[in-house]
Amino acid sequence: MQPQITIVGLGSGDEDQLTLGVWKKLQQAGRIYLRTDQHPMVAMLRHNGISFESFDSLYESNDRFEQVYEAIAVELLRLAREQQAELVYAVPGHPMVAEMTVQLLRARCPQEGIELVIMGGESFLDQAFLRLGFDPIDGFQLLNGTELSVHALNPRLHTVIGQVYDTYSASDVKLTLMELYPDDQEVVVGHSLGVPGDEKIHRIPLYELDHLQDYGNLSLVWVPRSDEDRLRNRTFGRLHEIVAILRSPEGCPWDREQTHQSLRKNLIEEAYEVLETFDEDDPDHMAEELGDLLLQIMLHSQIEEEEGGFSVWDVIGGLNEKLIRRHPHVFGEMKADDADEALSNWQQIKQEEKRSKGIDPDELPLLSGIPRELPGLMKAYKLQKKAASVGFDWPEMQEVLKVVESELLELKEAIDSLSKKEQQEELGDLLFSVVNLSRFLKIEPEEALSDANRKFFERFGYIERQLRLKGKSFDQTDLQEMESLWQEAKKVL
């Protein structure tokens, strides 16, 4: 006889809900194995003289649930091969709901030449729908409390969270839910739903989720679906929906008129406004400005979606794929012991990507790939850095200082004798040489100038405040007094 494993579901715990077919199988079975004897139906088996063995000892000898489930599957396969007959494996609830051992057996029995038969049973979900009173057709998801992620949460779906065994797992679930839901969001905790005498239902605010002490193997958490704006507005899907509405015929006239070209300056301005917040101690302002920058990305993506080019989901998908592809030392087998090695991997993969698109990186101009719209100082820095990578560079800093002095002298001469256009050219040469000096000093010129701008702003503000304390305006002072105040500002700022 071909060895056979028959898996049956013991139901949610109420003996009246056990299916007739499963009960007959249990009565007729020669050998019965239970994943655990911590289930209400075990009392009925004992009362009717039905013998069984359980795998509870494996929970004590293994540290993680995954190890337990693996050990159970291995042992069942061994027993089936040895007995060369049918054995019955009984699990709580329904075999196909939250039963990893069943999934392992489904994958391995065919390989082992063991016939697998699965019989249903009432799931804890059946009782959840009945006792908690919601219809899954409204939108429903079942999640595992031991590996809950905020990325799986959707407030517009009824969310049932299983595998919440104790206060520790409840605490982990609470912290994850709080990333999306407010602290006072009502949640429902159900224990032994549908089991007479054992059932308990608690309706509590989210922050009290780990205050309960009666969690067990038959516990679950239900977060009712909601269309509240305070929840929907914390989802990316809602952002996509809002931008689409703004661009629709019924939306905002200004947003409808925008094109890639008309939004160019907005994208640049919003990026710089984000940069300004890096120097402030104001996380709320930074979050607001990052939102404004994200809006620009959403608008450009929505324009393309309307024209059939791509959608923001394509943008996200492409970015995720690129990040994984360019970080093989994180998501693959490659190693990177430091930042330089990681950057080297990144550059190598970029070159391979170009070749896959039919572009030979060796035939491209060395200075290609630097964005045309970069600010002048930043672009000069990148141009010089690329040229230096092939040896086109000054050997030491003293040579660079001589070039700066020479360019300054040429500018002085141009001021007296040359046209505005030629003066502009000499000024550009001087600035370019100063950028070269910053590169030798390993200082980003944009950051250096930004610091200088901020310092000037603060010191000039000091002059203005001091004049105001004296009851003066700029019209009532002179350069000498302002210079004196400037020197004071240098000492205090």
Short mmCIF file of C-alpha atoms in Angstrom, two decimals:
data_model
loop_
_atom_site.label_atom_id
_atom_site.label_comp_id
_atom_site.label_asym_id
_atom_site.label_seq_id
_atom_site.Cartn_x
_atom_site.Cartn_y
_atom_site.Cartn_z
CA MET A 1 0.00 0.00 0.00
CA GLN A 2 1.25 3.44 -0.89
CA PRO A 3 2.02 5.48 2.24
CA GLN A 4 -0.53 8.22 2.81
CA ILE A 5 -0.86 11.25 5.05
CA THR A 6 -4.38 12.56 5.59
CA ILE A 7 -4.56 16.03 7.07
CA VAL A 8 -7.74 17.03 8.89
CA GLY A 9 -8.81 20.26 10.50
CA LEU A 10 -10.01 20.20 14.10
CA GLY A 11 -12.01 23.36 13.58
CA SER A 12 -12.14 26.52 15.64
CA GLY A 13 -12.76 24.73 18.95
CA ASP A 14 -16.53 24.19 19.18
CA GLU A 15 -17.27 20.46 18.88
CA ASP A 16 -20.63 21.27 17.23
CA GLN A 17 -18.72 22.87 14.35
CA LEU A 18 -16.48 19.87 13.64
CA THR A 19 -17.36 18.49 10.20
CA LEU A 20 -18.94 15.06 10.03
CA GLY A 21 -16.34 13.81 7.55
CA VAL A 22 -13.44 14.80 9.81
CA TRP A 23 -15.11 13.20 12.84
CA LYS A 24 -15.58 9.92 10.96
CA LYS A 25 -11.95 9.98 9.84
CA LEU A 26 -10.77 10.52 13.42
CA GLN A 27 -12.93 7.63 14.67
CA GLN A 28 -11.63 5.25 11.99
CA ALA A 29 -7.97 6.26 12.00
CA GLY A 30 -5.32 3.85 13.13
CA ARG A 31 -2.65 6.41 14.07
CA ILE A 32 -3.44 10.07 14.80
CA TYR A 33 -0.83 12.76 15.24
CA LEU A 34 -1.65 16.26 16.48
CA ARG A 35 0.47 19.31 15.80
CA THR A 36 -0.44 20.37 19.34
CA ASP A 37 -2.75 19.12 22.05
CA GLN A 38 -3.38 22.73 23.15
CA HIS A 39 -6.78 22.87 21.46
CA PRO A 40 -10.37 22.59 22.79
CA MET A 41 -11.20 19.59 20.57
CA VAL A 42 -8.59 17.44 22.33
CA ALA A 43 -10.97 17.00 25.29
CA MET A 44 -13.57 15.51 22.92
CA LEU A 45 -11.00 13.07 21.52
CA ARG A 46 -10.09 11.91 25.00
CA HIS A 47 -13.74 11.69 26.08
CA ASN A 48 -14.42 9.36 23.14
CA GLY A 49 -11.38 7.21 23.75
CA ILE A 50 -9.58 8.29 20.59
CA SER A 51 -5.83 7.95 21.14
CA PHE A 52 -3.27 10.30 19.58
CA GLU A 53 0.26 11.55 19.81
CA SER A 54 1.24 15.21 19.70
CA PHE A 55 4.34 17.10 18.62
CA ASP A 56 4.31 19.51 21.55
CA SER A 57 7.71 18.30 22.73
CA LEU A 58 9.22 19.77 19.55
CA TYR A 59 8.13 23.24 20.61
CA GLU A 60 10.28 22.89 23.71
CA SER A 61 13.36 21.56 21.89
CA ASN A 62 13.47 24.22 19.14
CA ASP A 63 13.98 27.97 19.47
CA ARG A 64 11.94 29.17 16.51
CA PHE A 65 8.56 28.21 15.07
CA GLU A 66 10.14 27.61 11.66
CA GLN A 67 12.37 24.93 13.21
CA VAL A 68 9.37 23.33 14.90
CA TYR A 69 7.36 23.15 11.68
CA GLU A 70 10.33 21.75 9.78
CA ALA A 71 10.88 19.09 12.42
CA ILE A 72 7.19 18.09 12.39
CA ALA A 73 7.14 17.73 8.60
CA VAL A 74 10.33 15.64 8.60
CA GLU A 75 8.96 13.35 11.32
CA LEU A 76 5.61 12.85 9.57
CA LEU A 77 7.33 11.94 6.32
CA ARG A 78 9.52 9.43 8.17
CA LEU A 79 6.54 7.87 9.93
CA ALA A 80 4.58 7.58 6.69
CA ARG A 81 7.48 5.81 4.95
CA GLU A 82 7.97 3.40 7.83
CA GLN A 83 4.30 2.52 8.36
CA GLN A 84 3.48 2.18 4.65
CA ALA A 85 -0.11 2.98 5.56
CA GLU A 86 -2.39 5.92 6.16
CA LEU A 87 -1.66 8.15 9.10
CA VAL A 88 -3.86 11.07 10.13
CA TYR A 89 -2.36 14.45 10.96
CA ALA A 90 -4.79 16.78 12.76
CA VAL A 91 -4.23 20.53 12.98
CA PRO A 92 -6.23 23.32 14.61
CA GLY A 93 -8.75 25.16 12.44
CA HIS A 94 -8.55 24.60 8.69
CA PRO A 95 -5.45 22.87 7.26
CA MET A 96 -5.00 25.52 4.58
CA VAL A 97 -5.21 28.55 6.89
CA ALA A 98 -2.03 29.59 8.74
CA GLU A 99 -0.59 26.05 8.80
CA MET A 100 3.04 26.03 7.68
CA THR A 101 3.47 22.29 8.30
CA VAL A 102 0.72 21.63 5.75
CA GLN A 103 2.52 23.75 3.16
CA LEU A 104 5.75 21.87 3.79
CA LEU A 105 3.98 18.53 3.35
CA ARG A 106 2.25 19.69 0.16
CA ALA A 107 5.64 20.49 -1.31
CA ARG A 108 7.45 17.32 -0.20
CA CYS A 109 4.96 14.46 -0.29
CA PRO A 110 4.99 14.16 -4.11
CA GLN A 111 8.79 14.04 -4.06
CA GLU A 112 8.70 11.28 -1.42
CA GLY A 113 6.07 9.22 -3.23
CA ILE A 114 3.61 9.75 -0.38
CA GLU A 115 -0.04 10.38 -1.16
CA LEU A 116 -1.40 13.49 0.53
CA VAL A 117 -5.11 14.00 1.26
CA ILE A 118 -6.39 17.21 2.85
CA MET A 119 -9.80 17.42 4.49
CA GLY A 120 -11.27 20.76 5.48
CA GLY A 121 -12.38 22.06 8.80
CA GLU A 122 -13.82 25.24 10.21
CA SER A 123 -11.19 27.97 10.28
CA PHE A 124 -10.86 30.56 13.01
CA LEU A 125 -11.77 32.99 10.23
CA ASP A 126 -15.27 31.53 10.01
CA GLN A 127 -15.83 32.38 13.64
CA ALA A 128 -14.18 35.79 13.20
CA PHE A 129 -16.67 36.70 10.47
CA LEU A 130 -19.55 35.38 12.59
CA ARG A 131 -18.63 36.63 16.04
CA LEU A 132 -17.09 39.96 15.07
CA GLY A 133 -19.79 40.63 12.49
CA PHE A 134 -18.04 41.79 9.32
CA ASP A 135 -18.34 40.63 5.73
CA PRO A 136 -15.00 39.87 4.02
CA ILE A 137 -16.48 40.90 0.66
CA ASP A 138 -16.01 44.50 1.86
CA GLY A 139 -12.26 43.90 1.62
CA PHE A 140 -10.26 41.67 3.90
CA GLN A 141 -6.70 40.59 4.61
CA LEU A 142 -5.22 37.99 6.96
CA LEU A 143 -1.74 38.80 8.29
CA ASN A 144 0.79 37.00 10.44
CA GLY A 145 1.45 38.78 13.73
CA THR A 146 4.93 37.29 14.08
CA GLU A 147 6.18 39.00 10.92
CA LEU A 148 3.82 41.95 10.53
CA SER A 149 5.04 44.80 8.29
CA VAL A 150 3.57 48.26 7.93
CA HIS A 151 3.91 47.83 4.16
CA ALA A 152 1.15 45.20 4.23
CA LEU A 153 -1.36 47.40 6.03
CA ASN A 154 -4.30 48.88 4.16
CA PRO A 155 -6.85 50.79 6.28
CA ARG A 156 -9.57 50.26 3.65
CA LEU A 157 -9.49 46.50 4.28
CA HIS A 158 -10.68 44.58 7.31
CA THR A 159 -7.45 43.31 8.81
CA VAL A 160 -7.30 40.12 10.88
CA ILE A 161 -3.95 39.40 12.52
CA GLY A 162 -3.29 35.86 13.71
CA GLN A 163 -0.38 34.27 15.56
CA VAL A 164 -0.69 36.75 18.45
CA TYR A 165 0.23 34.33 21.22
CA ASP A 166 1.22 36.53 24.16
CA THR A 167 1.83 40.09 25.33
CA TYR A 168 5.24 40.15 23.63
CA SER A 169 3.83 39.38 20.19
CA ALA A 170 0.93 41.76 20.93
CA SER A 171 3.47 44.49 21.70
CA ASP A 172 5.22 43.94 18.35
CA VAL A 173 1.87 44.09 16.55
CA LYS A 174 0.94 47.28 18.40
CA LEU A 175 4.16 49.06 17.44
CA THR A 176 3.74 48.13 13.78
CA LEU A 177 0.10 49.22 13.68
CA MET A 178 1.03 52.54 15.29
CA GLU A 179 3.16 53.38 12.25
CA LEU A 180 -0.11 53.83 10.34
CA TYR A 181 -2.92 54.06 12.86
CA PRO A 182 -3.34 56.64 15.65
CA ASP A 183 -2.77 55.50 19.22
CA ASP A 184 -6.48 55.68 20.05
CA GLN A 185 -7.63 53.63 17.05
CA GLU A 186 -10.15 51.03 18.22
CA VAL A 187 -9.04 47.43 17.71
CA VAL A 188 -10.73 44.19 18.70
CA VAL A 189 -9.01 41.26 20.38
CA GLY A 190 -10.77 37.90 20.18
CA HIS A 191 -9.88 34.85 22.24
CA SER A 192 -11.29 31.37 21.47
CA LEU A 193 -13.99 32.77 19.22
CA GLY A 194 -17.01 30.47 19.03
CA VAL A 195 -15.86 28.24 21.91
CA PRO A 196 -18.60 28.21 24.57
CA GLY A 197 -17.31 29.31 27.95
CA ASP A 198 -13.89 30.33 26.65
CA GLU A 199 -14.71 33.12 24.20
CA LYS A 200 -13.64 36.65 25.13
CA ILE A 201 -13.89 39.78 22.98
CA HIS A 202 -12.14 43.01 23.98
CA ARG A 203 -12.70 46.34 22.22
CA ILE A 204 -9.82 48.57 23.23
CA PRO A 205 -7.73 51.50 21.96
CA LEU A 206 -4.61 50.43 20.12
CA TYR A 207 -2.24 51.66 22.81
CA GLU A 208 -3.70 49.10 25.24
CA LEU A 209 -3.15 46.11 22.94
CA ASP A 210 -0.30 44.68 25.01
CA HIS A 211 -2.00 45.45 28.32
CA LEU A 212 -4.21 42.36 28.08
CA GLN A 213 -2.95 39.24 29.85
CA ASP A 214 -5.14 36.49 28.36
CA TYR A 215 -3.49 35.90 24.98
CA GLY A 216 -3.13 32.32 23.81
CA ASN A 217 -3.02 30.00 20.80
CA LEU A 218 -6.59 30.94 19.80
CA SER A 219 -6.16 34.73 19.93
CA LEU A 220 -6.48 37.19 17.06
CA VAL A 221 -6.58 40.95 16.51
CA TRP A 222 -9.09 42.62 14.21
CA VAL A 223 -8.68 46.15 12.86
CA PRO A 224 -11.97 47.18 11.19
CA ARG A 225 -11.76 48.75 7.75
CA SER A 226 -12.06 52.51 7.62
CA ASP A 227 -12.46 55.28 5.05
CA GLU A 228 -11.38 57.96 7.51
CA ASP A 229 -9.22 60.62 5.89
CA ARG A 230 -6.78 60.58 8.80
CA LEU A 231 -5.91 56.99 7.88
CA ARG A 232 -6.18 57.11 4.10
CA ASN A 233 -4.01 60.22 3.96
CA ARG A 234 -1.10 58.22 5.37
CA THR A 235 -1.03 55.88 2.36
CA PHE A 236 0.79 56.24 -0.94
CA GLY A 237 -2.29 55.08 -2.83
CA ARG A 238 -4.23 58.07 -1.55
CA LEU A 239 -1.50 60.45 -2.75
CA HIS A 240 -1.66 58.91 -6.23
CA GLU A 241 -5.44 59.24 -6.19
CA ILE A 242 -5.34 62.92 -5.12
CA VAL A 243 -2.83 63.92 -7.81
CA ALA A 244 -4.94 62.14 -10.45
CA ILE A 245 -8.02 64.07 -9.26
CA LEU A 246 -6.14 67.38 -9.38
CA ARG A 247 -5.17 66.69 -13.00
CA SER A 248 -8.65 65.48 -14.01
CA PRO A 249 -11.24 67.63 -15.88
CA GLU A 250 -13.04 68.13 -12.54
CA GLY A 251 -9.78 69.01 -10.75
CA CYS A 252 -7.69 72.14 -10.39
CA PRO A 253 -7.34 74.42 -13.47
CA TRP A 254 -3.72 75.25 -12.56
CA ASP A 255 -2.67 71.62 -12.11
CA ARG A 256 -4.38 70.62 -15.38
CA GLU A 257 -2.37 73.19 -17.35
CA GLN A 258 1.04 72.08 -16.12
CA THR A 259 3.55 70.32 -18.37
CA HIS A 260 7.03 68.93 -17.83
CA GLN A 261 8.46 72.21 -19.09
CA SER A 262 6.28 74.48 -16.98
CA LEU A 263 7.19 72.55 -13.84
CA ARG A 264 10.96 72.63 -14.40
CA LYS A 265 11.66 75.55 -12.08
CA ASN A 266 9.28 74.18 -9.44
CA LEU A 267 11.26 70.93 -9.22
CA ILE A 268 14.52 72.82 -8.77
CA GLU A 269 13.07 75.26 -6.23
CA GLU A 270 11.49 72.51 -4.14
CA ALA A 271 14.78 70.58 -4.09
CA TYR A 272 16.61 73.64 -2.79
CA GLU A 273 13.94 74.26 -0.17
CA VAL A 274 14.54 70.73 1.09
CA LEU A 275 18.27 71.46 1.29
CA GLU A 276 17.61 74.49 3.46
CA THR A 277 15.81 72.38 6.05
CA PHE A 278 18.94 70.26 6.58
CA ASP A 279 20.46 73.18 8.48
CA GLU A 280 17.41 73.65 10.72
CA ASP A 281 16.43 71.80 13.86
CA ASP A 282 12.84 71.43 12.64
CA PRO A 283 11.83 67.90 11.53
CA ASP A 284 8.25 69.04 10.83
CA HIS A 285 9.48 71.62 8.32
CA MET A 286 11.75 69.06 6.68
CA ALA A 287 8.85 66.61 6.36
CA GLU A 288 6.70 69.34 4.77
CA GLU A 289 9.36 70.30 2.22
CA LEU A 290 10.08 66.66 1.35
CA GLY A 291 6.35 66.34 0.69
CA ASP A 292 6.48 69.30 -1.69
CA LEU A 293 9.37 67.68 -3.55
CA LEU A 294 7.50 64.37 -3.71
CA LEU A 295 4.53 66.22 -5.21
CA GLN A 296 6.72 67.28 -8.14
CA ILE A 297 7.64 63.64 -8.82
CA MET A 298 3.97 62.67 -8.61
CA LEU A 299 2.90 65.42 -11.02
CA HIS A 300 5.50 64.48 -13.64
CA SER A 301 4.54 60.81 -13.30
CA GLN A 302 0.84 61.63 -13.60
CA ILE A 303 1.44 63.66 -16.77
CA GLU A 304 3.16 60.63 -18.31
CA GLU A 305 0.44 58.28 -17.10
CA GLU A 306 -2.18 60.40 -18.90
CA GLU A 307 -0.11 60.34 -22.07
CA GLY A 308 0.48 56.57 -21.89
CA GLY A 309 4.20 56.83 -21.17
CA PHE A 310 4.52 55.38 -17.71
CA SER A 311 2.95 55.64 -14.26
CA VAL A 312 4.37 56.28 -10.82
CA TRP A 313 4.14 52.52 -10.23
CA ASP A 314 6.61 52.07 -13.11
CA VAL A 315 8.87 54.64 -11.45
CA ILE A 316 8.73 52.77 -8.15
CA GLY A 317 9.17 49.37 -9.80
CA GLY A 318 12.16 50.54 -11.82
CA LEU A 319 13.77 52.14 -8.79
CA ASN A 320 13.32 49.03 -6.64
CA GLU A 321 14.81 46.83 -9.35
CA LYS A 322 17.75 49.20 -9.82
CA LEU A 323 18.48 49.41 -6.08
CA ILE A 324 18.49 45.63 -5.78
CA ARG A 325 20.54 45.18 -8.94
CA ARG A 326 23.15 47.77 -7.92
CA HIS A 327 23.52 46.47 -4.38
CA PRO A 328 24.57 42.84 -4.92
CA HIS A 329 26.61 43.11 -1.72
CA VAL A 330 23.29 43.55 0.14
CA PHE A 331 20.79 41.56 -1.93
CA GLY A 332 23.17 39.11 -3.60
CA GLU A 333 26.39 37.19 -3.09
CA MET A 334 28.93 39.94 -3.81
CA LYS A 335 30.97 41.41 -0.94
CA ALA A 336 31.72 45.04 -0.09
CA ASP A 337 33.75 45.68 3.05
CA ASP A 338 33.65 49.48 2.89
CA ALA A 339 31.98 52.41 1.11
CA ASP A 340 34.68 52.63 -1.59
CA GLU A 341 34.19 49.01 -2.56
CA ALA A 342 30.41 49.45 -2.61
CA LEU A 343 30.79 52.48 -4.89
CA SER A 344 33.13 50.54 -7.17
CA ASN A 345 30.50 47.78 -7.46
CA TRP A 346 27.86 50.41 -8.26
CA GLN A 347 29.97 51.94 -11.06
CA GLN A 348 30.79 48.53 -12.53
CA ILE A 349 27.12 47.56 -12.63
CA LYS A 350 26.22 50.90 -14.26
CA GLN A 351 28.71 50.14 -17.03
CA GLU A 352 27.21 46.68 -17.53
CA GLU A 353 23.71 48.18 -17.71
CA LYS A 354 24.84 50.51 -20.52
CA ARG A 355 26.31 47.60 -22.46
CA SER A 356 23.04 45.67 -22.09
CA LYS A 357 21.31 48.63 -23.77
CA GLY A 358 23.74 48.53 -26.71
CA ILE A 359 25.84 51.45 -25.44
CA ASP A 360 29.59 50.97 -25.25
CA PRO A 361 30.79 53.03 -22.25
CA ASP A 362 34.31 53.09 -23.71
CA GLU A 363 33.05 55.00 -26.77
CA LEU A 364 31.22 57.69 -24.78
CA PRO A 365 32.98 61.04 -24.17
CA LEU A 366 34.61 60.97 -20.75
CA LEU A 367 32.72 64.07 -19.60
CA SER A 368 29.31 62.78 -20.67
CA GLY A 369 26.71 61.88 -18.09
CA ILE A 370 26.95 65.10 -16.08
CA PRO A 371 23.50 66.79 -16.03
CA ARG A 372 23.28 69.95 -18.07
CA GLU A 373 21.14 71.74 -15.48
CA LEU A 374 23.48 71.33 -12.50
CA PRO A 375 24.44 74.54 -10.67
CA GLY A 376 27.70 75.98 -12.02
CA LEU A 377 29.95 75.24 -9.06
CA MET A 378 28.70 71.69 -8.74
CA LYS A 379 29.07 71.03 -12.46
CA ALA A 380 32.60 72.45 -12.53
CA TYR A 381 33.54 70.20 -9.61
CA LYS A 382 32.20 67.09 -11.36
CA LEU A 383 33.87 67.98 -14.69
CA GLN A 384 37.25 68.45 -13.02
CA LYS A 385 36.87 65.25 -10.99
CA LYS A 386 36.16 63.20 -14.12
CA ALA A 387 39.10 64.71 -15.98
CA ALA A 388 41.36 64.08 -12.99
CA SER A 389 40.34 60.40 -13.00
CA VAL A 390 42.42 59.89 -16.18
CA GLY A 391 45.40 61.94 -14.98
CA PHE A 392 44.44 65.38 -16.35
CA ASP A 393 45.18 67.21 -13.11
CA TRP A 394 47.72 69.36 -11.32
CA PRO A 395 50.33 67.34 -9.42
CA GLU A 396 50.03 69.33 -6.17
CA MET A 397 48.00 72.07 -4.52
CA GLN A 398 50.70 74.74 -4.85
CA GLU A 399 50.27 74.58 -8.62
CA VAL A 400 46.55 75.13 -8.22
CA LEU A 401 47.14 78.16 -5.97
CA LYS A 402 49.37 79.65 -8.66
CA VAL A 403 46.57 79.21 -11.21
CA VAL A 404 44.08 80.96 -8.90
CA GLU A 405 46.50 83.89 -8.45
CA SER A 406 47.10 84.02 -12.20
CA GLU A 407 43.39 84.02 -13.02
CA LEU A 408 42.78 86.77 -10.46
CA LEU A 409 45.50 88.89 -12.08
CA GLU A 410 43.99 88.33 -15.54
CA LEU A 411 40.59 89.43 -14.23
CA LYS A 412 42.11 92.61 -12.77
CA GLU A 413 43.65 93.43 -16.13
CA ALA A 414 40.37 92.67 -17.94
CA ILE A 415 38.46 95.09 -15.71
CA ASP A 416 40.48 97.99 -17.08
CA SER A 417 40.81 97.07 -20.73
CA LEU A 418 38.39 94.41 -21.91
CA SER A 419 34.70 94.21 -22.79
CA LYS A 420 32.00 92.92 -20.45
CA LYS A 421 31.91 89.64 -22.35
CA GLU A 422 35.67 89.16 -21.91
CA GLN A 423 35.44 90.20 -18.26
CA GLN A 424 32.76 87.55 -17.76
CA GLU A 425 35.02 84.98 -19.35
CA GLU A 426 37.92 85.89 -17.03
CA LEU A 427 35.64 85.83 -14.00
CA GLY A 428 34.44 82.37 -15.05
CA ASP A 429 38.06 81.19 -15.33
CA LEU A 430 38.75 82.48 -11.81
CA LEU A 431 35.71 80.73 -10.38
CA PHE A 432 36.66 77.52 -12.20
CA SER A 433 40.15 77.64 -10.72
CA VAL A 434 38.75 78.23 -7.22
CA VAL A 435 36.57 75.14 -7.69
CA ASN A 436 39.74 73.24 -8.59
CA LEU A 437 41.28 74.44 -5.33
CA SER A 438 38.24 73.26 -3.39
CA ARG A 439 38.63 69.82 -4.97
CA PHE A 440 42.24 69.62 -3.79
CA LEU A 441 41.08 70.66 -0.33
CA LYS A 442 38.38 67.94 -0.54
CA ILE A 443 35.69 70.56 0.10
CA GLU A 444 32.45 70.66 -1.90
CA PRO A 445 32.34 74.18 -3.39
CA GLU A 446 28.54 74.36 -3.23
CA GLU A 447 28.62 73.56 0.48
CA ALA A 448 31.42 76.06 1.10
CA LEU A 449 29.53 78.83 -0.69
CA SER A 450 26.32 77.84 1.07
CA ASP A 451 28.08 78.20 4.43
CA ALA A 452 29.43 81.58 3.37
CA ASN A 453 25.96 82.71 2.29
CA ARG A 454 24.49 81.63 5.62
CA LYS A 455 27.26 83.37 7.53
CA PHE A 456 26.70 86.59 5.57
CA PHE A 457 22.94 86.34 6.15
CA GLU A 458 23.38 85.97 9.91
CA ARG A 459 26.00 88.73 10.23
CA PHE A 460 24.07 91.19 8.12
CA GLY A 461 21.00 90.37 10.20
CA TYR A 462 23.05 91.26 13.28
CA ILE A 463 23.78 94.71 11.79
CA GLU A 464 20.08 95.22 11.08
CA ARG A 465 19.05 94.20 14.60
CA GLN A 466 21.63 96.44 16.26
CA LEU A 467 20.53 99.44 14.19
CA ARG A 468 16.94 98.74 15.14
CA LEU A 469 17.91 98.68 18.85
CA LYS A 470 19.42 102.12 18.35
CA GLY A 471 16.24 103.32 16.68
CA LYS A 472 17.96 103.68 13.33
CA SER A 473 17.25 102.57 9.77
CA PHE A 474 19.78 101.96 7.00
CA ASP A 475 19.05 105.45 5.67
CA GLN A 476 20.20 106.90 9.00
CA THR A 477 23.60 105.21 9.15
CA ASP A 478 26.77 105.08 7.08
CA LEU A 479 29.27 102.51 5.88
CA GLN A 480 31.66 103.17 8.75
CA GLU A 481 29.04 102.34 11.39
CA MET A 482 27.89 99.27 9.49
CA GLU A 483 31.51 98.08 9.15
CA SER A 484 31.96 98.47 12.90
CA LEU A 485 28.84 96.40 13.54
CA TRP A 486 30.05 93.84 10.98
CA GLN A 487 33.26 93.37 12.95
CA GLU A 488 31.17 92.88 16.11
CA ALA A 489 29.07 90.28 14.28
CA LYS A 490 32.20 88.35 13.27
CA LYS A 491 33.07 87.96 16.94
CA VAL A 492 29.68 86.66 18.02
CA LEU A 493 28.52 84.74 14.90
#
